Structure formats: structure tokens, C-alpha cells
Coordinates of C-alpha atoms (C1' of nucleotides) in Angstrom, one line a residue:
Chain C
X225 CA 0.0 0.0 0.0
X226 CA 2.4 2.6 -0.6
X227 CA 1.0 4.8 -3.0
X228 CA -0.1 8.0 -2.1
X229 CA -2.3 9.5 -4.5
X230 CA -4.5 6.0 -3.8
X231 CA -5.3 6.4 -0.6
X232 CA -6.4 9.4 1.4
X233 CA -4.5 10.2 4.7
X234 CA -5.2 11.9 7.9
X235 CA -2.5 14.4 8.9
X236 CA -1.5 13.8 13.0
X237 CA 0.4 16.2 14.7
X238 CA 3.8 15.1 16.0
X239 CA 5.3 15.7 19.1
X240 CA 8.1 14.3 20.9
X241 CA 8.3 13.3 24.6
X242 CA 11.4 13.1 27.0
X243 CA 12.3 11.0 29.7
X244 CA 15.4 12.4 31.4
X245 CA 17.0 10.7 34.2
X246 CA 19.6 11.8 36.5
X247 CA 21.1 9.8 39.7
X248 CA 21.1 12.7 42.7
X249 CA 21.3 11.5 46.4
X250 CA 21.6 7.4 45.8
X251 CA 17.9 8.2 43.9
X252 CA 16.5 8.2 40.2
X253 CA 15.4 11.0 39.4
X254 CA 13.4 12.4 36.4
X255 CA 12.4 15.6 34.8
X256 CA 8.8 16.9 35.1
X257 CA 6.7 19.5 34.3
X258 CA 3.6 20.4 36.2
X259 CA 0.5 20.7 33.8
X260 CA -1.0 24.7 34.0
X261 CA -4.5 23.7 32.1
X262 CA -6.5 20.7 31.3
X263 CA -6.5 17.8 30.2
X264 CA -4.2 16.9 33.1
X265 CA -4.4 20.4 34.8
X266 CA -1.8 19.5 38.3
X267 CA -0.3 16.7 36.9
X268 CA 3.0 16.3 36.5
X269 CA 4.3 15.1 32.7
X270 CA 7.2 14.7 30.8
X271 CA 8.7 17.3 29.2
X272 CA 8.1 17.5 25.5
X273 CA 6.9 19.2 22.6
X274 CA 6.3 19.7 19.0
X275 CA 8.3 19.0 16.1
X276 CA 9.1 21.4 14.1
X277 CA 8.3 21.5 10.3
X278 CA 12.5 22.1 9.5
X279 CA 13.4 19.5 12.2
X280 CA 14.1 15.8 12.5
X281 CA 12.2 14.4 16.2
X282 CA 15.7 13.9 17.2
X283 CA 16.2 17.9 16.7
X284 CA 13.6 18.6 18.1
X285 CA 14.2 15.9 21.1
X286 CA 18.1 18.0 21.9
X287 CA 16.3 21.9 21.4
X288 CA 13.6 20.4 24.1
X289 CA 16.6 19.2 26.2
X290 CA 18.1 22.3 26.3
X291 CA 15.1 24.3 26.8
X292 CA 13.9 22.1 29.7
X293 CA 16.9 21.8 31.2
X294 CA 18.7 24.9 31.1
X295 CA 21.9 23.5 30.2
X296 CA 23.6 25.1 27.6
X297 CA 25.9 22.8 25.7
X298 CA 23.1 20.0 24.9
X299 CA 25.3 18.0 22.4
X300 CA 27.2 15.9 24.8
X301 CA 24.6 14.2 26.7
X302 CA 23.2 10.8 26.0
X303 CA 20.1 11.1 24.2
X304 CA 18.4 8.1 22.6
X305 CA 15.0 7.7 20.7
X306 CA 13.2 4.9 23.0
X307 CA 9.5 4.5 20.9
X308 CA 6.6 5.9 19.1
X309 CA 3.3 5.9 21.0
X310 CA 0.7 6.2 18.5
X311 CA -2.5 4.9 20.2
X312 CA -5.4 7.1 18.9
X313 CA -6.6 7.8 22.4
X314 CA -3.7 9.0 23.8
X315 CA -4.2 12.7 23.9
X316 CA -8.0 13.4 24.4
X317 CA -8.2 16.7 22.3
X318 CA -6.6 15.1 18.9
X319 CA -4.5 12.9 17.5
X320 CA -0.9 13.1 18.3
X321 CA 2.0 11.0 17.6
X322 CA 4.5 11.1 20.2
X323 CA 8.1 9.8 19.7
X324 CA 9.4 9.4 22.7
X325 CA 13.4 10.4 23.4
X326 CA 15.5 9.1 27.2
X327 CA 18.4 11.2 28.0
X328 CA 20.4 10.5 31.0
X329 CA 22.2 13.6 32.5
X330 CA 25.3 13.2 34.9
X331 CA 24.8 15.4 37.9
X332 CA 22.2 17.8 39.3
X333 CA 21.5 20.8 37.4
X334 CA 18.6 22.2 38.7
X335 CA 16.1 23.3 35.6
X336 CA 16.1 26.7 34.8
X337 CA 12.9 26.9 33.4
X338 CA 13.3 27.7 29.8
X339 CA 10.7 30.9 29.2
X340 CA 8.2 28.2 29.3
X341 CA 5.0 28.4 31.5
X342 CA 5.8 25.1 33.7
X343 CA 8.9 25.5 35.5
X344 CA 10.6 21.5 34.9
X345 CA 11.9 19.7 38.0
X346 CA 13.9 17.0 39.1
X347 CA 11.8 14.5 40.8
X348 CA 12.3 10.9 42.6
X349 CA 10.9 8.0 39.6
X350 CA 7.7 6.8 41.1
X351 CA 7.1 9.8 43.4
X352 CA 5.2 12.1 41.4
X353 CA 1.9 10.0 41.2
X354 CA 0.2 9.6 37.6
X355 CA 1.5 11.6 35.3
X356 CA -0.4 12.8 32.5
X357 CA -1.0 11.1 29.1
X358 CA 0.5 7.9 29.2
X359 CA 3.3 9.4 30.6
X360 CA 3.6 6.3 33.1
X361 CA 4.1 4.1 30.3
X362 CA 6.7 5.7 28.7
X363 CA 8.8 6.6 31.8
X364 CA 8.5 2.5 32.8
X365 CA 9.8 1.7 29.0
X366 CA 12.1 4.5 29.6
X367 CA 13.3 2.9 32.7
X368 CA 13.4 -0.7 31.4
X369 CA 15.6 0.6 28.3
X370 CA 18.1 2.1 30.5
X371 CA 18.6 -1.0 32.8
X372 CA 19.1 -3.1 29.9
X373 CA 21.3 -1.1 28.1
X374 CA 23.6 -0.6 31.8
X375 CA 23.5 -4.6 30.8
X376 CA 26.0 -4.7 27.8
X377 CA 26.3 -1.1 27.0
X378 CA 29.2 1.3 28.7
X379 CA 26.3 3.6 28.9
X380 CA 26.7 4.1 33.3
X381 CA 28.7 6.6 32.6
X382 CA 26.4 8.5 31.0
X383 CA 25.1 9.7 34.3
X384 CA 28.7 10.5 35.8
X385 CA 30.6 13.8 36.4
X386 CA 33.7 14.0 33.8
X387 CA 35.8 12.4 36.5
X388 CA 34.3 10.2 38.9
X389 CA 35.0 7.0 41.2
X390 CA 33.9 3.4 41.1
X391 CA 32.2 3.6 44.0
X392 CA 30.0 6.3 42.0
X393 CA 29.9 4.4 39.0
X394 CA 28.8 1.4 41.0
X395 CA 26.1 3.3 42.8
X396 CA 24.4 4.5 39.1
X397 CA 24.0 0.8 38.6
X398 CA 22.5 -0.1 42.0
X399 CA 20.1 2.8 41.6
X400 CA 18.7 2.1 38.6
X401 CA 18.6 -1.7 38.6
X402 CA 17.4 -1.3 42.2
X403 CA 19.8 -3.9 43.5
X404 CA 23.1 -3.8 45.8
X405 CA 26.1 -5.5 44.0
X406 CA 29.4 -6.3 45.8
X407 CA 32.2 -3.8 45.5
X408 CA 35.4 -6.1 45.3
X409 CA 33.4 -7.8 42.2
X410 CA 32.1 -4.8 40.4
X411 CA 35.0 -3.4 40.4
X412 CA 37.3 -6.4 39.3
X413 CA 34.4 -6.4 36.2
X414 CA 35.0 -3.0 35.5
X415 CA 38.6 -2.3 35.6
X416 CA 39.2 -5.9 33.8
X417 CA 36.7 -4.4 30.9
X418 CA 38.9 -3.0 28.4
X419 CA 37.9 0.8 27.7
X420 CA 35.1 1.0 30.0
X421 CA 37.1 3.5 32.4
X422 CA 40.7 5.0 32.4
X423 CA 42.2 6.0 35.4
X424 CA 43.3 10.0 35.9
X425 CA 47.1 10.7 35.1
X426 CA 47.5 11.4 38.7
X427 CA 44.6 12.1 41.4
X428 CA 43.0 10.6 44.3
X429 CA 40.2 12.1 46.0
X430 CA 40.9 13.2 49.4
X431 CA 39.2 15.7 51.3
X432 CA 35.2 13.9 50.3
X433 CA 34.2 11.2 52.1
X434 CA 35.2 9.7 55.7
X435 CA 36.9 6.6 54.1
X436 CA 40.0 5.5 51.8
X437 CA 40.0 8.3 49.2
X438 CA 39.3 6.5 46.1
X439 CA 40.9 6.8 42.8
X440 CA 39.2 8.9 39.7
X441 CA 38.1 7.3 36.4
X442 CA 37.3 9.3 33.5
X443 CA 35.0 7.3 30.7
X444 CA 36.8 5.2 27.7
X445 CA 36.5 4.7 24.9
X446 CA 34.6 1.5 24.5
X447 CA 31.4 1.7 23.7
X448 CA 29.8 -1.8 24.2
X449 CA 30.2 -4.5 27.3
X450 CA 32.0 -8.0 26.8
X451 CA 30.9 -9.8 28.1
X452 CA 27.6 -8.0 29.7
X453 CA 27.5 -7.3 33.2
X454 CA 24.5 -9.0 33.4
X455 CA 21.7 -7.7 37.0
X456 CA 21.4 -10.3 39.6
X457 CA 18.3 -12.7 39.2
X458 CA 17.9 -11.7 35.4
X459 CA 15.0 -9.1 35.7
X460 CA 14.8 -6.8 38.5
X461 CA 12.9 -3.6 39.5
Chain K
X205 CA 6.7 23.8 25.3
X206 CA 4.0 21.3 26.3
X207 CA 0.7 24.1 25.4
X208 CA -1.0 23.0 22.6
X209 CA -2.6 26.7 22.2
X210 CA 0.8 28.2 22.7
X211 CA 2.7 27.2 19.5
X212 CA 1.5 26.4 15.6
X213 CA 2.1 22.9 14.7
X214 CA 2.9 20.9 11.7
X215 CA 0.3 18.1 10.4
X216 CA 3.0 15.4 9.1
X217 CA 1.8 12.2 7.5
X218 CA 2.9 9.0 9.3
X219 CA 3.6 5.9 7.8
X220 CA 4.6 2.6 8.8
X221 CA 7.2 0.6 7.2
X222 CA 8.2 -3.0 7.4
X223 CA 11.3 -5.1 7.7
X224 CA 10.0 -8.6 7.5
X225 CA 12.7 -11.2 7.6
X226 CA 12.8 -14.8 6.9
X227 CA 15.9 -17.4 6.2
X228 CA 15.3 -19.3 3.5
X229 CA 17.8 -21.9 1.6
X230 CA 20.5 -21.0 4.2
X231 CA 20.0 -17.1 3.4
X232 CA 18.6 -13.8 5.1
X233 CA 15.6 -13.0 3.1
X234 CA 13.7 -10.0 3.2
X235 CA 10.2 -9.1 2.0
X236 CA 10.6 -6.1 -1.2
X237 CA 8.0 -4.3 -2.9
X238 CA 8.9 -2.8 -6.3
X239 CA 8.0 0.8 -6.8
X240 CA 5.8 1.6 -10.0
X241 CA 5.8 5.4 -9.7
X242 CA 8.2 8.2 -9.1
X243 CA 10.1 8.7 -6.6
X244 CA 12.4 5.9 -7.0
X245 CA 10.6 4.2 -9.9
X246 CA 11.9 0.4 -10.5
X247 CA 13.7 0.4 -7.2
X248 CA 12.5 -1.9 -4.2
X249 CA 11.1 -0.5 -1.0
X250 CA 10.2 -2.2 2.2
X251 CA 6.2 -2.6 2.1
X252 CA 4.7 -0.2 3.8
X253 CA 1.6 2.5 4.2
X254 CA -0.1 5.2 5.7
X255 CA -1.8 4.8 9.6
X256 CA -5.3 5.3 8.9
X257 CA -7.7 7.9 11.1
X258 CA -8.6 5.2 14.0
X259 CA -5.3 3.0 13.9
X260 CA -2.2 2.8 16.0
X261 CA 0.9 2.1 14.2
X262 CA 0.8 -1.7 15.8
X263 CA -2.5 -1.9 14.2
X264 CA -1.3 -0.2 10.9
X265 CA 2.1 -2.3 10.9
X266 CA -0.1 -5.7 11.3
X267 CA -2.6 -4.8 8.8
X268 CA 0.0 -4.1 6.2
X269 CA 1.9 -7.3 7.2
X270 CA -0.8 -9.5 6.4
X271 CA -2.0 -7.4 3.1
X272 CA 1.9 -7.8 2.1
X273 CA 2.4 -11.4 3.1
X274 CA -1.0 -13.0 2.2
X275 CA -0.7 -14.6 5.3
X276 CA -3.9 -15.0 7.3
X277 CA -3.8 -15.6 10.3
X278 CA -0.6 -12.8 11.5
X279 CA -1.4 -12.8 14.6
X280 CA 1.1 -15.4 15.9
X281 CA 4.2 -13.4 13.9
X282 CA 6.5 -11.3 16.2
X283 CA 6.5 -8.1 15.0
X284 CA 8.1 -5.0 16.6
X285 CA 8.6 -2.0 16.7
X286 CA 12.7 -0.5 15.1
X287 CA 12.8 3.0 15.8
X288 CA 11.0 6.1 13.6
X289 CA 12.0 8.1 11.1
X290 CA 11.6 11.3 10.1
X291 CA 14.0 13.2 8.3
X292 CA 12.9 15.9 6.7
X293 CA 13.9 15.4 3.4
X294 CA 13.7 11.3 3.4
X295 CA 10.0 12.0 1.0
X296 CA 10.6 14.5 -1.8
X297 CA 7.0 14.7 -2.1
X298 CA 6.1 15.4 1.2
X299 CA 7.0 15.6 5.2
X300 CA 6.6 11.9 6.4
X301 CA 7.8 10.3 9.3
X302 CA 7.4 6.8 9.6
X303 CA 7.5 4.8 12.2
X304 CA 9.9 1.6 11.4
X305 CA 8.4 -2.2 12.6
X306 CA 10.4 -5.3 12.3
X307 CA 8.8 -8.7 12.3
X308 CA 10.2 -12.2 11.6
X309 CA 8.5 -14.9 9.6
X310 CA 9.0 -18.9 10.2
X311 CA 9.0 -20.3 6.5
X312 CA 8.1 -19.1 3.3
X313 CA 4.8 -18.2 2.6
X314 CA 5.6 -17.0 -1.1
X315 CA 3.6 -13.8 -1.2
X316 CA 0.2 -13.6 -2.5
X317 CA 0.3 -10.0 -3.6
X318 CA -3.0 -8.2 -1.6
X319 CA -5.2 -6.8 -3.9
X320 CA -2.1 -3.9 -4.5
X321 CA -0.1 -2.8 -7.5
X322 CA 3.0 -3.7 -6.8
X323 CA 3.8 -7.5 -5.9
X324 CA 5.8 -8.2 -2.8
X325 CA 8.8 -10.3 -2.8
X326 CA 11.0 -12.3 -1.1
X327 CA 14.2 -11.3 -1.9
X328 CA 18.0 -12.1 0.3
X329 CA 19.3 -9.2 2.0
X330 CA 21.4 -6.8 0.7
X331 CA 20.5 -8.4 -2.7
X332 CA 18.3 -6.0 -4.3
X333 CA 20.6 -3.0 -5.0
X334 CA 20.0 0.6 -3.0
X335 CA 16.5 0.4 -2.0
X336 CA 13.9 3.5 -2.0
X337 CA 13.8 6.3 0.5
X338 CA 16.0 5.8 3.4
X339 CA 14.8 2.4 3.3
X340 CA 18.6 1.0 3.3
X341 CA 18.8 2.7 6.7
X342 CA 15.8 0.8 8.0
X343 CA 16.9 -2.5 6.8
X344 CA 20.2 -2.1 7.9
X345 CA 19.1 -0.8 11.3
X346 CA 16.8 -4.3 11.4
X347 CA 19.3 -6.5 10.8
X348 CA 21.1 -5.1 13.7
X349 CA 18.4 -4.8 16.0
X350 CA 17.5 -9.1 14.8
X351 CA 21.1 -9.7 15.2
X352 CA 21.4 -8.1 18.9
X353 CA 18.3 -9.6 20.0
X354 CA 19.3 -13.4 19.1
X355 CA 21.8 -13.2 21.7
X356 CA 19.7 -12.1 24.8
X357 CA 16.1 -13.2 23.7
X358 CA 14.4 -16.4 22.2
X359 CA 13.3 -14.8 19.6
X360 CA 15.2 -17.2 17.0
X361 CA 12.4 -19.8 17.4
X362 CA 9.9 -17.1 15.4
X363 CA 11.9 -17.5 12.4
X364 CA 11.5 -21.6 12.6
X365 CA 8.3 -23.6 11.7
X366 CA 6.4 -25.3 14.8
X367 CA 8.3 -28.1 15.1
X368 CA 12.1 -28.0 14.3
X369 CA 15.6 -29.3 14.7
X370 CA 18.9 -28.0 16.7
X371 CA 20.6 -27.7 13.3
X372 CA 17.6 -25.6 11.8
X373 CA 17.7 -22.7 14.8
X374 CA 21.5 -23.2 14.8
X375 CA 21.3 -22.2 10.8
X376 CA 18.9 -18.9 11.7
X377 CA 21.5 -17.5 14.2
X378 CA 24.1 -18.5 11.7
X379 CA 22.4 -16.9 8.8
X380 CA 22.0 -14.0 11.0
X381 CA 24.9 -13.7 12.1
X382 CA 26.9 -14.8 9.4
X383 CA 29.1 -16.7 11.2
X384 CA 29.7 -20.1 12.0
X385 CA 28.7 -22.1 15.2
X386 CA 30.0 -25.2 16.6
X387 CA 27.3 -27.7 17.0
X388 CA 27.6 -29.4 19.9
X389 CA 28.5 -26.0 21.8
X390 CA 25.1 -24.8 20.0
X391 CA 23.3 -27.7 21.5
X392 CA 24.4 -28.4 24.6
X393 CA 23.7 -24.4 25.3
X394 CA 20.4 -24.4 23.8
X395 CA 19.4 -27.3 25.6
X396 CA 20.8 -25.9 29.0
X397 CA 18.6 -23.0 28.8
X398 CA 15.2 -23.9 30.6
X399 CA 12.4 -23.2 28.4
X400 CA 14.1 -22.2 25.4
X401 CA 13.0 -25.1 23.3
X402 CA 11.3 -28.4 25.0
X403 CA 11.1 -31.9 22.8
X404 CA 8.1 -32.9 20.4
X405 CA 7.0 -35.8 22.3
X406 CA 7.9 -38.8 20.6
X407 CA 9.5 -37.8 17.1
X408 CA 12.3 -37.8 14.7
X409 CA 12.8 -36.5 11.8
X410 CA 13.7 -39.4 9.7
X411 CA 13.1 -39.1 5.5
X412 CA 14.3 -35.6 5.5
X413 CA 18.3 -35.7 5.1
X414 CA 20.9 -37.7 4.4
X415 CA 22.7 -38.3 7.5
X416 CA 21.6 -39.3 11.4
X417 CA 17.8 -38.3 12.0
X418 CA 17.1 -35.2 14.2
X419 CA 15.3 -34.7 17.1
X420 CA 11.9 -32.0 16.9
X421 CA 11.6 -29.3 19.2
X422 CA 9.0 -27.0 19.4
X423 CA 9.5 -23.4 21.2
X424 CA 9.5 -23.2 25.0
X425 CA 7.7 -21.0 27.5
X426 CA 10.6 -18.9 27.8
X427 CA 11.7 -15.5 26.4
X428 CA 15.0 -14.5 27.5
X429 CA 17.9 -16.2 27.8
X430 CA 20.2 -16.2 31.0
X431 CA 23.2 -15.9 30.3
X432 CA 22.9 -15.0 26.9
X433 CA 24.4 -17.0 23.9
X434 CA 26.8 -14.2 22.6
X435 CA 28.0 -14.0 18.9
X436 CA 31.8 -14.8 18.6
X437 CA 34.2 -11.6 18.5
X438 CA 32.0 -8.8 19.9
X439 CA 30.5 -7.6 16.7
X440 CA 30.0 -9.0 13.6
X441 CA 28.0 -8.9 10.2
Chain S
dG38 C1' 25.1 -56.3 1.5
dC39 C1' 29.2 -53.7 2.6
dT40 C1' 31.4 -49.2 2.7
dG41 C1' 31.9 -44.5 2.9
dT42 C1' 29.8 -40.1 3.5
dT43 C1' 26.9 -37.2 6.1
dT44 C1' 24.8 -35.3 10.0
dA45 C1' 23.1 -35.8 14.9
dT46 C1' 24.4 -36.6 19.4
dA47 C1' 27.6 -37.6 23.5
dG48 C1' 31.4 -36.5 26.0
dT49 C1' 36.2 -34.4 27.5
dC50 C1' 39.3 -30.8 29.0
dA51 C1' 41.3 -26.5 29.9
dT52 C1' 40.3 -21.6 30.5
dT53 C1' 37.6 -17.9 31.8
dA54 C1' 34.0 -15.5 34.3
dC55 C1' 31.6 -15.0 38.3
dG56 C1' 29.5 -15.1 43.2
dA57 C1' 30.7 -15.1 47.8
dC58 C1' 33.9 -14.2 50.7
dT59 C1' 38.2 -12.4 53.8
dA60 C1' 42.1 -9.3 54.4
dT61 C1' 44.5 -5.0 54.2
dT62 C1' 45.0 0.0 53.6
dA63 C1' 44.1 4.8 54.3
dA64 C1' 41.6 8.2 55.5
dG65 C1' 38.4 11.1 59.4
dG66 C1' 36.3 11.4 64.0
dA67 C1' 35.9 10.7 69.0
Chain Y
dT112 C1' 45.2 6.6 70.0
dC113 C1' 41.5 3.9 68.8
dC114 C1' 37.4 3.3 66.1
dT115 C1' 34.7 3.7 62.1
dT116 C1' 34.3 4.0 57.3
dA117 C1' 35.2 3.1 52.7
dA118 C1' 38.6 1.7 49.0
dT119 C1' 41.4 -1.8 47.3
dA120 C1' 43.7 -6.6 47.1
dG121 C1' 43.2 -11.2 47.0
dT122 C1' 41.2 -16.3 47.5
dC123 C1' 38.3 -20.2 46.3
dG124 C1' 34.9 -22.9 44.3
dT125 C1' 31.5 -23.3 40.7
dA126 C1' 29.4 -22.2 36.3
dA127 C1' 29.9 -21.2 31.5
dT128 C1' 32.4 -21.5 27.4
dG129 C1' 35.6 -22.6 23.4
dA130 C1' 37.9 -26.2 21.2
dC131 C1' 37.9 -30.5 20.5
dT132 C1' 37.2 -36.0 19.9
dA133 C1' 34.1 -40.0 19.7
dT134 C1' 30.0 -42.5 18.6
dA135 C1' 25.5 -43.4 16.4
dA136 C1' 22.3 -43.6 12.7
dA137 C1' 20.7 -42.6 8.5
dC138 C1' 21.5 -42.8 3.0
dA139 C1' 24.2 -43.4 -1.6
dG140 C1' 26.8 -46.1 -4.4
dC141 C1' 29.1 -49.9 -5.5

DNA sequence: GCTGTTTATAGTCATTACGACTATTAAGGA
DNA sequence: TCCTTAATAGTCGTAATGACTATAAACAGC
């Protein structure tokens, strides 16, 4: 059936939907936006808009990034387009295609709010009751993705400052995957992962914590796990 | 920029289009529609259409599989959905973004072309010179996505009939792949994994071949696969 | 029939990866 | 100075895997 002039077709407006997570305070957190006006009016939802007629959705996805967030330099953080939702109920007032985008962000910038009416805002996953649309949906598939992709990806850290430890790296995975892992292991997997993470010239934290100071990684340059570092009892969460 | 009232939007049209695999004669086929008209006159394109007023894509992806295939009953077929598309310049004619599906067919239903002009095909991957649109992309992107997905999920027994034998799924992750496997690694790791595949009750495959008969399997209850049955040397195809 | 080819199936063996630990080291605080 | 805390080092047994060799059961051809 691909032949335009045969068949009619209805127009949808597109729109594209973010889920970004950041790790603050051993917690997931995600960016929400409190609805001003119906449908939804005092719910919270993902940030999210329309695409432009000049842009691609993943365009569109980064210029939402950076509006919502406030961050200025948009183009080095991990965004990644998770799924369509395309139900014809999905938006009560017409029929909107959303493509939905997950971006994990390393530390805690708090949202400037863009100019926009709702102000955006880091909240814990899970503690901002329904959200809007089928916002829940997408933030669970938003999740899920992310957990696998800690799996066999080098994606972890993603969420991490420029320089971190493994104790931090090892605390992004037991946040999102909702599970503790032991240390001496994680890290023998990590360090004995070729390009994972490459140890700073010459630094060791000191003054932080109330512990050994611990040594500072910066990411490498692999990109993919192997083999995986597979999550405890296969699913989780 | 979530305020409907706030901004203009763009009515796009939304497509779906299809990458439906099968192996066939030791060889990654893929389902081809030939293109009548301009654009791309005479070159193949993955089947595909428009999502009508009161479909989702799912809906729209099915209902094209089984006009494309002939196939009636599609309900049993895995398909999923790739990823979406949408350019800006991948239609000359017009601003389309389609939403990509993949789905993975047992045998080979020769196609029964649906009542449309052009006649689908089954033709082996990467065999059909540059395909239509950004339709290369897709495919590509498919393959990868199939490829990635034998190694963590059970989704190899979707490309085999009901009942099969160890060397038949051994041939789809080979095909797939495009490497070889050793058999009795193949087996003994297939058979290790709890509901992967479970034995046809009291069969064996006798008249087919010409060497020892095989054992039938059906597929199992299971869907994942822990640990996973990695493709040799990281990446390949 | 016998023989050889072909393919399925059974098993071996060494290496690696991993989960569950224990031990040591280097800070800060009381 | 001692205690607590957290990082790092190392051990040990088991599971998983890659690379094999061996046997069994069919058919083709002579």
C-alpha cells in the first residue's frame, strides 16, 4: 500500500516526549513539568513538545533538552530515541503522535525553566503519582531501556561527572537496577573491561568522604560490554 | 513547550514501514515491494503505508503485514517495533515520518500479492541493490536490531516452523549472524537453557536428510535467555 | 550387503568468568 | 590513639564457554 495518490490520509500532529534521568542522592530521578491547564491540569508530565516542520524528532528531542533543562551545551549528553506511542486515544483533544526520546544527564543541574510556563523539575521515579497522558508508560519503557542497556552497553557513565569513582559508578547501577552489588566484584568487572574507564594521570580524591580516598576514572573509549555485566536474578525492579 | 494553544504545529503524515525477515535456503531474506511510480521508480522498498484515522501504528504495521504477506492468520508473527523516522527530506514529495516495525516470519509463505499494484517479494538481503527512501537505513538498522536480540532473547524460534531441529535454529543464528557455530557448543547451550525449546513428544525427523535423523523441538515457555548466547568476536555482520 | 559419507548426538578438558567471601590499607572522627 | 568508614587486594569454588574427539544412525553407491 504505498502509494499516495491511492489512498487518502489523515495528517497527525507530531510531538516528541522526553524522559530524562539523573542519579542525585543514591535516587533516580526524572524531569517533570507540572501541567498549567487541562487535560491533566496539576499533573505532572514529561517534558516534550512539538516538532518542528525544519526538524528531524531527534532535533527537536536535543532543542527540548536544552530548553527544559537549562543546560547550555546539549550536544554531549546521551540522548536516545526509545519508541513511538501512537494509540489514537492517547491525547483526548486530537490525534498526536509522540516519539518518545530518554536522555540521562550526569549530575544535578537544577532546571532553569526555559521561558516556558511550567517551570521543569527533578523528581524521585515513582514519586510524582500519575502523570499525565501515558506518561507512566513511557517513563516504565524509559526505565526498562536504561537498565538493559547498563547490561552490555558502557552507557553508566552517562550519568557521571567528567571524573568520577567506582564507587559512583557502582552506585548509578544499584540505583537504577534497584539492587546492591558487591564492590570487590564490580569493580574487578569494571577495571578488567577494556575501555570501559581510564584512570586520571594522577589524582586521588581526598578531602570527600570519611573513608580510603578513592581513585578517579574518567569514561573510555569503549562503547559496548563484553561480556555483559548482566543484574542479579535476570529481571529486576 | 508542552501548550497545545501556545505554538503552531505541523500536520505530518505517518507511515509505517516494514522489515520482515525470513531465512530461506540458508539465506537472510527479506520481503521487497517494487516501486511503479516516481520517486524511486523500479527500485524496491520495504512494504509499507499510511496509519489510517482510527489506527495505531501496531495496528497499521499488522494490517499491512498481512495485506503484504497474504498470510492469514498474522497474529502469531513477532512483530516490533525498530525505531521512527523522520527526516525531513527522506520523501521528496512530502513531510513523512514513519514509524519503522520489524517482524520475523517462520517459513516461506511466497507472497500472495493483496489486492495492490506492486507485488511483494521475497528477496536475500542486501540483494536488491539501494533500495527506496532511506529504506537501506531501515533495513540495515533491522538487521542489527535481529542480530542483537538473538543473543539475549528467544526470539530465533519465530523464524523456525512449529516443530524443528537443533541444526535448523543453529542455521537462523548463523544466517543472521553470518558466522559459524559449533554444533555441539550450539546444542548443549540451547538445551541448558530452561524453556528455550522443550522436545516434540515422541518424534524424529527421519526421510528428510541424508545423514543421522534429528530430534523435533517446538519453542518453550521462555523468552530470554540467561546468560545469553553471545556471537563470537564482539560484533559481527 | 558392505562401505563410505553425512549429520546428529555424547562427551572431554582447559580456560575464563563470576558469586561469595576475607584481608588489608588509608583516610576522618571521637 | 583507637574506632569507624570506605577503597582496594586477593582467595576459592563453581558455572559457563571454546575447542575439541568420539560415537551413532541414516542414505548413496558400489
Amino acid at each position: 500500500m504505498r502509494g499516495y495518490d491511492k489512498y487518502a490520509f489523515e495528517p497527525f500532529a507530531v510531538t516528541v516526549d522526553l524522559a530524562v534521568f539523573t542519579v542525585r542522592a543514591g535516587e533516580l530521578q526524572v524531569l517533570l513539568v507540572e501541567r498549567g491547564q487541562a487535560p491533566y491540569a496539576g499533573r505532572w508530565a514529561l517534558p516534550g513538545g512539538f516538532v518542528l516542520p525544519h526538524e528531524s524528532a531527534e532535533t527537536a528531542a536535543r532543542r527540548e533538552l536544552a530548553e527544559e533543562t537549562g543546560i547550555v551545551d546539549v550536544s554531549g549528553l546521551h540522548l536516545e530515541q526509545l519508541r513511538t506511542y501512537s494509540e489514537p486515544g492517547r491525547d483526548p483533544r486530537m490525534r498526536v503522535v509522540s516519539v518518545a526520546f530518554t536522555a540521562l544527564v550526569p549530575d544535578l543541574p537544577e532546571p532553569r525553566g526555559g521561558g516556558d510556563a511550567a517551570q521543569a523539575r527533578w523528581l524521585p521515579y515513582g514519586g510524582a503519582g500519575a502523570l499525565a497522558f501515558d506518561h507512566d508508560r513511557i517513563l516504565a519503557d524509559a526505565r526498562e531501556r536504561v537498565g538493559a542497556k547498563l547490561e552490555y552497553t558502557c552507557l553508566a557513565t552517562s550519568f557521571c561527572p567528567p571524573e568520577f569513582t567506582l564507587g559512583e559508578l557502582q552506585q548509578i547501577y544499584e540505583t537504577v537496577w534497584g539492587t546492591a552489588l558487591d564492590r570487590p566484584n564490580f569493580r574487578r568487572k569494571v577495571l578488567a573491561t577494556p575501555g570501559f574507564v581510564e584512570p586520571v594521570p594522577g589524582a586521588a580524591r581526598l578531602t570527600g568522604g570519611r573513608g580510603k580516598p578513592a581513585a578517579l576514572y574518567r569514561a573510555g573509549a569503549a562503547t559496548t560490554l563484553h561480556p555483559p555485566l548482566l543484574r542479579p536474578e535476570g529481571r529486576s525492579s
